[in-house]
PDB file of C-alpha atoms in Angstrom:
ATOM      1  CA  UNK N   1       0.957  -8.792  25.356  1.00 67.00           C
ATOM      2  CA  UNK N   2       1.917 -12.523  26.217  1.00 73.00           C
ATOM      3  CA  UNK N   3       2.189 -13.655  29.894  1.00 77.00           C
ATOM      4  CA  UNK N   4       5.631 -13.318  30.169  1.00 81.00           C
ATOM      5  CA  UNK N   5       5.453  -9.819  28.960  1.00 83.00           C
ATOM      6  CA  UNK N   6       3.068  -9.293  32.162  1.00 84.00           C
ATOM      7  CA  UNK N   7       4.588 -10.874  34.578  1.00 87.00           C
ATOM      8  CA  UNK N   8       7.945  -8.871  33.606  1.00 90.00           C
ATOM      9  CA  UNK N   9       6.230  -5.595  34.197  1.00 90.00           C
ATOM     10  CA  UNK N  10       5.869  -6.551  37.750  1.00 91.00           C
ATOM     11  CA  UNK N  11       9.796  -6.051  37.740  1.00 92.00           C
ATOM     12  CA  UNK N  12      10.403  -2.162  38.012  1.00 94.00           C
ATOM     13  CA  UNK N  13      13.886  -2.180  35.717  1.00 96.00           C
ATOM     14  CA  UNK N  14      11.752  -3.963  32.842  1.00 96.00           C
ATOM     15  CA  UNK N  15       9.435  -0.917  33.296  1.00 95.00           C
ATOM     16  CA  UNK N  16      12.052   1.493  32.996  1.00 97.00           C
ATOM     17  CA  UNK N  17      13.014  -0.388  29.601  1.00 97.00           C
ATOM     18  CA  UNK N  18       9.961  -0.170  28.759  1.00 96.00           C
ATOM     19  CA  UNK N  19       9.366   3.091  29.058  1.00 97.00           C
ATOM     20  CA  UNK N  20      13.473   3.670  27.574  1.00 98.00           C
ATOM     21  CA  UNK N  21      12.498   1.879  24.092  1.00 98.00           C
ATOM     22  CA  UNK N  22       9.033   4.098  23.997  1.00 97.00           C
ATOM     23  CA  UNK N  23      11.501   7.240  24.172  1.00 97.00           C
ATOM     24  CA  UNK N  24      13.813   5.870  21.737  1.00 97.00           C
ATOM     25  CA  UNK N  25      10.891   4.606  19.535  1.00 97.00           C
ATOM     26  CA  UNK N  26       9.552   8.345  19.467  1.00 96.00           C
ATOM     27  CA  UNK N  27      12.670   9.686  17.712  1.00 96.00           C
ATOM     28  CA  UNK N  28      11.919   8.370  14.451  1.00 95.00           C
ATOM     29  CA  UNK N  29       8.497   9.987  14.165  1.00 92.00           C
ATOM     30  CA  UNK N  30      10.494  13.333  14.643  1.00 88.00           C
ATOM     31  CA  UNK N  31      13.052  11.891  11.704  1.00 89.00           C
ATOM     32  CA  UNK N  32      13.227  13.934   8.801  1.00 86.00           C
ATOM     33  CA  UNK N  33      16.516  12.787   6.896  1.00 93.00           C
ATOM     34  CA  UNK N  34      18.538   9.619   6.752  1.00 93.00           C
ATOM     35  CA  UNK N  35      20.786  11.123   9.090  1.00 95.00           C
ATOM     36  CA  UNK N  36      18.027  11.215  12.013  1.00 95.00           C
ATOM     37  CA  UNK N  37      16.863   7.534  11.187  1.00 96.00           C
ATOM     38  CA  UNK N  38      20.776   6.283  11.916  1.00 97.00           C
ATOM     39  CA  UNK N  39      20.700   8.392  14.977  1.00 96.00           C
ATOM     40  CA  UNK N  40      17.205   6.936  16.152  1.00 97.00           C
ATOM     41  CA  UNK N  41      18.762   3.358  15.215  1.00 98.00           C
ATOM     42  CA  UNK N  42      21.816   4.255  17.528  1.00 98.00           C
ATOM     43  CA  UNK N  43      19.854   5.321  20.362  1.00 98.00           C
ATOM     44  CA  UNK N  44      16.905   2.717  20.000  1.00 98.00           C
ATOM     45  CA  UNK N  45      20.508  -0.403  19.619  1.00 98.00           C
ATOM     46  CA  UNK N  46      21.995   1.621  23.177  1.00 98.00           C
ATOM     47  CA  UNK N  47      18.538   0.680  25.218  1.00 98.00           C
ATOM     48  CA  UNK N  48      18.033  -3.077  23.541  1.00 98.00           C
ATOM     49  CA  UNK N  49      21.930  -3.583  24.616  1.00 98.00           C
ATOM     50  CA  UNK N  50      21.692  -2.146  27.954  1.00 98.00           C
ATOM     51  CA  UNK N  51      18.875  -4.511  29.007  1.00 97.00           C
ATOM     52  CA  UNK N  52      20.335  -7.601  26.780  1.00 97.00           C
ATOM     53  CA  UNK N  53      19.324  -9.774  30.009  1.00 96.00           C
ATOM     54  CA  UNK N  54      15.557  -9.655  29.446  1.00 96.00           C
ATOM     55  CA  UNK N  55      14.804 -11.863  26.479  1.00 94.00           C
ATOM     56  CA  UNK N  56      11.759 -10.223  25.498  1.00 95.00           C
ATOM     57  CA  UNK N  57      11.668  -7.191  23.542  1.00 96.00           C
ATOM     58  CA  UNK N  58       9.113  -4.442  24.657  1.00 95.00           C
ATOM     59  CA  UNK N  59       7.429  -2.814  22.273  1.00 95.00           C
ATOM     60  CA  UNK N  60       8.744  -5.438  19.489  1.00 96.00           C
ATOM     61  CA  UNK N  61       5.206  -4.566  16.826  1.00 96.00           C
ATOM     62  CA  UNK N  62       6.592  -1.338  16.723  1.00 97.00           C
ATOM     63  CA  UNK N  63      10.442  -2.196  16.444  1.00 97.00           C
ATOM     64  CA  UNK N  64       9.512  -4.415  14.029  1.00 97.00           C
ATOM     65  CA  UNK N  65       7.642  -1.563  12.061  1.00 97.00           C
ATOM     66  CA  UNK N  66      10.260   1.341  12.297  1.00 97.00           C
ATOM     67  CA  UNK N  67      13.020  -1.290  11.171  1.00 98.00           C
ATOM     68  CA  UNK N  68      11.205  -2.620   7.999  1.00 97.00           C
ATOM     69  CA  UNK N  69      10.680   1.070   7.214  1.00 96.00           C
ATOM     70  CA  UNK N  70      14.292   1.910   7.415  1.00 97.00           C
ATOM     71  CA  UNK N  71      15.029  -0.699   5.210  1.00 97.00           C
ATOM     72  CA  UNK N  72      12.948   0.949   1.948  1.00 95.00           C
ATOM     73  CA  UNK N  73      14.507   0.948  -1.111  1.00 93.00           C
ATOM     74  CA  UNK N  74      14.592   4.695  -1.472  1.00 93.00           C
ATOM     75  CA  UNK N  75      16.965   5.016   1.910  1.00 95.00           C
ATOM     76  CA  UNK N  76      20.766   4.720   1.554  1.00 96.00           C
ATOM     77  CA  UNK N  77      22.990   1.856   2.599  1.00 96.00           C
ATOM     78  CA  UNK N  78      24.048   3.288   5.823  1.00 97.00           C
ATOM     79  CA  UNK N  79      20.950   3.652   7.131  1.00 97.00           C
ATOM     80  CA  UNK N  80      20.135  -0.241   6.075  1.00 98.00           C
ATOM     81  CA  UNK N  81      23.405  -1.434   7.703  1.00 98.00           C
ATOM     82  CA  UNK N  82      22.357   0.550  10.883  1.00 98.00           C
ATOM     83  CA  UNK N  83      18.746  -1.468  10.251  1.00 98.00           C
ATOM     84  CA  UNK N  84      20.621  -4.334  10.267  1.00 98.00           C
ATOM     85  CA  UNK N  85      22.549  -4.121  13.256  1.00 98.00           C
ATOM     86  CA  UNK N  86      19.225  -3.453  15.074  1.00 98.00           C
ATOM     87  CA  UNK N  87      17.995  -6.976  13.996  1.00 98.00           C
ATOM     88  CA  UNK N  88      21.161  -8.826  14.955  1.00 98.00           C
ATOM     89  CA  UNK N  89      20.811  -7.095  18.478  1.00 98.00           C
ATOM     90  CA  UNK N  90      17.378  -8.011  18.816  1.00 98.00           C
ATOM     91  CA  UNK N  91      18.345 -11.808  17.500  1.00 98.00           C
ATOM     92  CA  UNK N  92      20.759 -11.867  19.859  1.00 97.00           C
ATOM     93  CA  UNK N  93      18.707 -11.143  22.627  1.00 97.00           C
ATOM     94  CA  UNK N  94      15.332 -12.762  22.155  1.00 97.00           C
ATOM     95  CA  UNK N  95      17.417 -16.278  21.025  1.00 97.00           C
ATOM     96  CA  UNK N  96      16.105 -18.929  18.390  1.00 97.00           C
ATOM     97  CA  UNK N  97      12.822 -20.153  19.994  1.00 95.00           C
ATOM     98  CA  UNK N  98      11.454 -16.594  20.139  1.00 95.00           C
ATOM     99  CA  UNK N  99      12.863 -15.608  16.938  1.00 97.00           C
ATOM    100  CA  UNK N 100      11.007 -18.709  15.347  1.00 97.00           C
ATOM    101  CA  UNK N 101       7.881 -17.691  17.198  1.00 95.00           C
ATOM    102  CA  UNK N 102       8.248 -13.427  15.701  1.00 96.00           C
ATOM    103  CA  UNK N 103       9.555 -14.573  12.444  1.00 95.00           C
ATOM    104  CA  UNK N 104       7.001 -12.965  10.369  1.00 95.00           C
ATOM    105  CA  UNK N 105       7.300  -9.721  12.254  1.00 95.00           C
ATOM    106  CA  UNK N 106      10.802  -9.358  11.346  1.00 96.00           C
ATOM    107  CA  UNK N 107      11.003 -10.759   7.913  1.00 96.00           C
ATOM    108  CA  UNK N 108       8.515  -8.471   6.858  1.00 92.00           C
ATOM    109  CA  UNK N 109      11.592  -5.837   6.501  1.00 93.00           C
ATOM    110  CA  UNK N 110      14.370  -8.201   5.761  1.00 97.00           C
ATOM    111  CA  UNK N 111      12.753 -10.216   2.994  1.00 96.00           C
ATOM    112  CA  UNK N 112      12.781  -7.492   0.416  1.00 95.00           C
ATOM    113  CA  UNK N 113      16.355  -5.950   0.977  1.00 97.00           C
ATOM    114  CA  UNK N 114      18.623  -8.681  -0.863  1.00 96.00           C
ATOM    115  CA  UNK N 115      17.320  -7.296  -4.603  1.00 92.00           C
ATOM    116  CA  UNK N 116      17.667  -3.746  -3.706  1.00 90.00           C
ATOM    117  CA  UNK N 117      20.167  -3.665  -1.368  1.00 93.00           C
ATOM    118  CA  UNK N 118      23.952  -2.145  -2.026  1.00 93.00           C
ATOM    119  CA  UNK N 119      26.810  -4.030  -2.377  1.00 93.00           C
ATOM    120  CA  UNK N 120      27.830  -2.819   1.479  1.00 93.00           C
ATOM    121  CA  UNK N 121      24.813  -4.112   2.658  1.00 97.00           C
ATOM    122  CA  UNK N 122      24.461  -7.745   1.003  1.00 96.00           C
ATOM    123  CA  UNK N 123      27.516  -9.209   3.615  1.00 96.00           C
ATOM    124  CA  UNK N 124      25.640  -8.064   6.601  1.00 97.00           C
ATOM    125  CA  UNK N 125      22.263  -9.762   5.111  1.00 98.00           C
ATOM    126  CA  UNK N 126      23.674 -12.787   4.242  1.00 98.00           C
ATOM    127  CA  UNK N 127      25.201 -13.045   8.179  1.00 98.00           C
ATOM    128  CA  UNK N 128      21.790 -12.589   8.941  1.00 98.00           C
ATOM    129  CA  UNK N 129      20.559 -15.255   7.462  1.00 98.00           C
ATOM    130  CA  UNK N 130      23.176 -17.469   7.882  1.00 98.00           C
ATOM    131  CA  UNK N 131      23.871 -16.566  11.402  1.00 98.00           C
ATOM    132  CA  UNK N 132      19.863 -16.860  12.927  1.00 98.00           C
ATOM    133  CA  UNK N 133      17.495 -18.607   9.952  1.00 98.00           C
ATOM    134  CA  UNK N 134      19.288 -20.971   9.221  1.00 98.00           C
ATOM    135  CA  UNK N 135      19.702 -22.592  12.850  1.00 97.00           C
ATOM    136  CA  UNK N 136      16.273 -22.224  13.009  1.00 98.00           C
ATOM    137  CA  UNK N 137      15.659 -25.123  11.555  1.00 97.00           C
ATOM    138  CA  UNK N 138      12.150 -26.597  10.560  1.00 96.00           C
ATOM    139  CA  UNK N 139      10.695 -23.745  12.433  1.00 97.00           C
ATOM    140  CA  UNK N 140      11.828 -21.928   9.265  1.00 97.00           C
ATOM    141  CA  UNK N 141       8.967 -23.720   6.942  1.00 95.00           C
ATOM    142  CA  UNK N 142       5.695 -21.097   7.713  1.00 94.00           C
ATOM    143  CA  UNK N 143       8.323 -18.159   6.374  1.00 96.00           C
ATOM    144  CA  UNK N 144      10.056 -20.433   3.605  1.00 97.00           C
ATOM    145  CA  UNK N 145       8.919 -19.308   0.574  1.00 96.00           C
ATOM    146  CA  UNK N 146       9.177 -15.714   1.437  1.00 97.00           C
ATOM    147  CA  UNK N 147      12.740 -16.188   2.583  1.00 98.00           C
ATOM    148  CA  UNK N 148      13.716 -18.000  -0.773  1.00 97.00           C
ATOM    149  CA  UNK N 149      12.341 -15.434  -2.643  1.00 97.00           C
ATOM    150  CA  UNK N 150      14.198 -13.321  -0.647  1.00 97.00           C
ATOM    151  CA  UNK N 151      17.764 -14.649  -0.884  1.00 97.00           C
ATOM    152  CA  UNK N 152      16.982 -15.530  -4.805  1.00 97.00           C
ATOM    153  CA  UNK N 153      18.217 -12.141  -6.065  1.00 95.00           C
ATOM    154  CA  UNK N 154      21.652 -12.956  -4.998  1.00 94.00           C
ATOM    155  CA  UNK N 155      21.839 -16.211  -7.373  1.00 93.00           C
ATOM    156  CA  UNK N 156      22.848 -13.967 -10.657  1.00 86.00           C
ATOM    157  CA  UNK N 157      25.464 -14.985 -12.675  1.00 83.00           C
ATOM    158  CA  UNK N 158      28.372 -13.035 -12.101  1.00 82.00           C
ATOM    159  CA  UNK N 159      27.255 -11.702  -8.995  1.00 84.00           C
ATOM    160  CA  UNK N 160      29.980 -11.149  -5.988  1.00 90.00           C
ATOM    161  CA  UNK N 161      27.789 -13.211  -4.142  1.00 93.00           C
ATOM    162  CA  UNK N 162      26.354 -15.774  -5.767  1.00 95.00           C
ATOM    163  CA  UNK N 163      28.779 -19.071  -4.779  1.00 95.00           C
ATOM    164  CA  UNK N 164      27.527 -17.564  -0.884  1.00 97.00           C
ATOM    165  CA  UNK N 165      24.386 -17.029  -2.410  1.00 97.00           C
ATOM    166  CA  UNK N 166      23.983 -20.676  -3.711  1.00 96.00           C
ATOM    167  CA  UNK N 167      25.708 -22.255  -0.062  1.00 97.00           C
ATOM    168  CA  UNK N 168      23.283 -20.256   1.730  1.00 98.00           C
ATOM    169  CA  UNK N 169      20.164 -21.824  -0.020  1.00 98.00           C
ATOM    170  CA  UNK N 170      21.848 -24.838   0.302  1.00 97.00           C
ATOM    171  CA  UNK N 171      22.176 -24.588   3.985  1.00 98.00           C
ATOM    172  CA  UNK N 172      18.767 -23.433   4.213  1.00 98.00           C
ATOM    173  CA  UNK N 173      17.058 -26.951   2.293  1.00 96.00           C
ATOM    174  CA  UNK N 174      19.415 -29.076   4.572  1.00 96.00           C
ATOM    175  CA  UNK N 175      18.133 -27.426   7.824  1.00 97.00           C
ATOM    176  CA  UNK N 176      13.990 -27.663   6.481  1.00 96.00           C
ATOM    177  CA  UNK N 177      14.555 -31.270   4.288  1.00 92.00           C
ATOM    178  CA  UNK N 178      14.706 -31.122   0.373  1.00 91.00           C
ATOM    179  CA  UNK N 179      11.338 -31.618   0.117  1.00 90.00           C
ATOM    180  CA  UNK N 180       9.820 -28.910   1.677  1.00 92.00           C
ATOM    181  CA  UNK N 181      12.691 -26.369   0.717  1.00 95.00           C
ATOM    182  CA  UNK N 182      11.714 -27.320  -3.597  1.00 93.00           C
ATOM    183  CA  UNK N 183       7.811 -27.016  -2.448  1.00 92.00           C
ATOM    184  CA  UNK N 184       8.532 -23.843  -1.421  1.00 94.00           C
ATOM    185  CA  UNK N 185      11.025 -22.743  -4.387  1.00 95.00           C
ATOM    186  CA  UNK N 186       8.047 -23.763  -6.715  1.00 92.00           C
ATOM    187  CA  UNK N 187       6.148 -21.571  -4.972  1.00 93.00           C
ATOM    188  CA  UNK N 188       8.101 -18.621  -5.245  1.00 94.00           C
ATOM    189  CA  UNK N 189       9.102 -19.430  -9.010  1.00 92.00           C
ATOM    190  CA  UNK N 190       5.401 -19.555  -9.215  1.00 91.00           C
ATOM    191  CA  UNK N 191       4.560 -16.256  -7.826  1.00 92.00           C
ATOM    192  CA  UNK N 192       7.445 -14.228  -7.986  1.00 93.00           C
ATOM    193  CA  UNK N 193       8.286 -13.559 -11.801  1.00 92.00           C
ATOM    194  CA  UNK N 194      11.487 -11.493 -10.527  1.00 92.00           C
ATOM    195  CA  UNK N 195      13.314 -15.076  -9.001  1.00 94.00           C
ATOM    196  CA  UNK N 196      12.095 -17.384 -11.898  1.00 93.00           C
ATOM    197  CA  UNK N 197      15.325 -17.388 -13.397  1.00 94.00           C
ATOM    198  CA  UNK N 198      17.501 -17.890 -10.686  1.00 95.00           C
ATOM    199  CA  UNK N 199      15.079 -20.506  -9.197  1.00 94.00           C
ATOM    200  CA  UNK N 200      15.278 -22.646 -12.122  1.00 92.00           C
ATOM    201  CA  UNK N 201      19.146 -21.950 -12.201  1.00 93.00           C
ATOM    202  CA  UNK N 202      19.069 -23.160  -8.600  1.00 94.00           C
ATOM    203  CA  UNK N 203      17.387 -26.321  -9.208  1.00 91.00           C
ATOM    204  CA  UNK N 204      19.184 -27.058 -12.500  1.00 90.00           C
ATOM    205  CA  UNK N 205      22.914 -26.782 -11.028  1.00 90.00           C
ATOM    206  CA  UNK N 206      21.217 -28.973  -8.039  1.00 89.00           C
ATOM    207  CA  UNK N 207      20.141 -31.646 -10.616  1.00 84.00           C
ATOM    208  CA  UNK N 208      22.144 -34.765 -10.683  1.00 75.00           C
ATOM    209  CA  UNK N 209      21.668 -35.911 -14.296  1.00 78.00           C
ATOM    210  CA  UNK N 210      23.495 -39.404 -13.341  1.00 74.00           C
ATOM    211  CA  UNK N 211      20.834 -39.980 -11.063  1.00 71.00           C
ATOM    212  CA  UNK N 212      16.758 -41.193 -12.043  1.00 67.00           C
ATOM    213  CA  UNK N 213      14.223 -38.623 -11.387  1.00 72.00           C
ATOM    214  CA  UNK N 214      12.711 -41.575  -8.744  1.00 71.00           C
ATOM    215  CA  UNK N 215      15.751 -41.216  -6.861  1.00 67.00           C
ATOM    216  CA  UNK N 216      15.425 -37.127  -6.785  1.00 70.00           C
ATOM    217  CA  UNK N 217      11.958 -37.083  -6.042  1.00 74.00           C
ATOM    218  CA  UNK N 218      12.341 -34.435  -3.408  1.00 74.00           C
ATOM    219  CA  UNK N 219      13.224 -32.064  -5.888  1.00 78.00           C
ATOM    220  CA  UNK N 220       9.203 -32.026  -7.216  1.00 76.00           C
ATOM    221  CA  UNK N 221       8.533 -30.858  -3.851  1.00 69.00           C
ATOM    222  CA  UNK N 222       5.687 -32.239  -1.761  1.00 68.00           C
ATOM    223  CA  UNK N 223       2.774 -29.951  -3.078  1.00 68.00           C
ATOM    224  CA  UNK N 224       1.574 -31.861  -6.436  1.00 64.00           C
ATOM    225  CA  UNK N 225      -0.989 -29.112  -6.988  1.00 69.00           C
ATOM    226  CA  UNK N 226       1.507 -26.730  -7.132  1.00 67.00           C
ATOM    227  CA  UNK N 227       3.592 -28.819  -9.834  1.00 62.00           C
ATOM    228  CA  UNK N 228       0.686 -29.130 -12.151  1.00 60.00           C
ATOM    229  CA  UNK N 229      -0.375 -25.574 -11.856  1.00 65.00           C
ATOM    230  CA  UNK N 230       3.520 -24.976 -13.070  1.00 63.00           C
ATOM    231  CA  UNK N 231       3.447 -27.165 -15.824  1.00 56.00           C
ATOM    232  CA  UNK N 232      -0.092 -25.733 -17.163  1.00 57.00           C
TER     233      UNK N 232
END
């Protein structure tokens, strides 16, 4: 607990959130079908809404748990497009500068969805991203490479969404520099056989070939370890 989580709890309302969330939180241990899980999501989105005016989150480990677990790729759509609405709530309310500082705990669920997700549920994913990551900015670069090889699955040929697919990444290497966006693709076309081929379809339709590779230099990325552990 930070120190703006303690001094809040001096304030009796925050308490009573607190203690709201904790009730809400306990209705997905008693969930037993998909059907109680959008029902706990309804309940859990009613408290974070009716207490939007405190920026933190109480209880946000535990949020961030039950929300990654609703988004398994066993679950149906609905319950991952009730997920979702969760996070935009939570984005909402917490704002950029604490999003930045919790990214990990909330990419943990969203990372994985874009390959298994639905067609109904790819729109609401790609808001996501393009809505709060992106205007994160540089703050985006310790949870790079596990966002590209999150949005990756969406560059397939053919795909519904692969020209939003391609001006998300896009948006994504303007708001971190080139440099540290290709670093980070490597990476994940390193360790992530699954994205390899849209990776190297990324960075191929992103290729100028009227242009020197000294005047795209960004485009080898900034790790030269990496590169040579690619090339061996």
């Amino acid at each position: 607990m930070n120190t703006e989580e303690v001094e809040l709890l001096s304030d009796s309302k925050y308490r009573n959130y607190v203690a709201a969330v904790d009730k809400a939180l306990k209705n997905f241990e008693y969930s037993s079908e998909w059907a109680d899980l959008i029902s706990a999501l309804g309940k859990l989105n009613k408290v974070l809404q009716n207490n939007a005016k405190y920026q933190v989150v109480p209880k946000k480990l535990t949020i961030g748990k039950r929300l990654a677990q609703c988004l398994h790729p066993a679950l149906p759509g609905g319950v991952h497009r009730k997920a979702l609405e969760t996070y935009e709530i939570i984005f909402k309310i917490i704002g950029p500068k604490r999003l930045a500082k919790d990214l990990f705990l909330y990419s943990s669920g969203l990372f994985p969805l874009l390959a298994n997700a639905a067609m109904s549920v790819k729109p609401a994913l790609l808001s996501l991203y393009e809505s709060y990551y992106v205007p994160l900015g540089k703050t985006l670069k310790p949870g790079l490479q596990g966002l590209l090889t999150g949005i990756l699955p969406g560059l397939e040929e053919g795909s519904e969404y692969y020209d939003r697919t391609n001006a998300l990444l896009e948006k994504v290497a303007a708001a971190v520099e080139q440099s540290a966006f290709y670093s980070a693709l490597w990476g994940s076309i390193l360790t992530s056989p699954a994205v390899r081929l849209p990776g190297i379809t990324y960075v191929l339709l992103h290729l100028n070939r009227k242009l020197s590779m000294e005047d795209q230099l960004y485009i080898i990325g900034s790790d030269i370890e990496l590169m040579v552990r690619l090339s061996s």
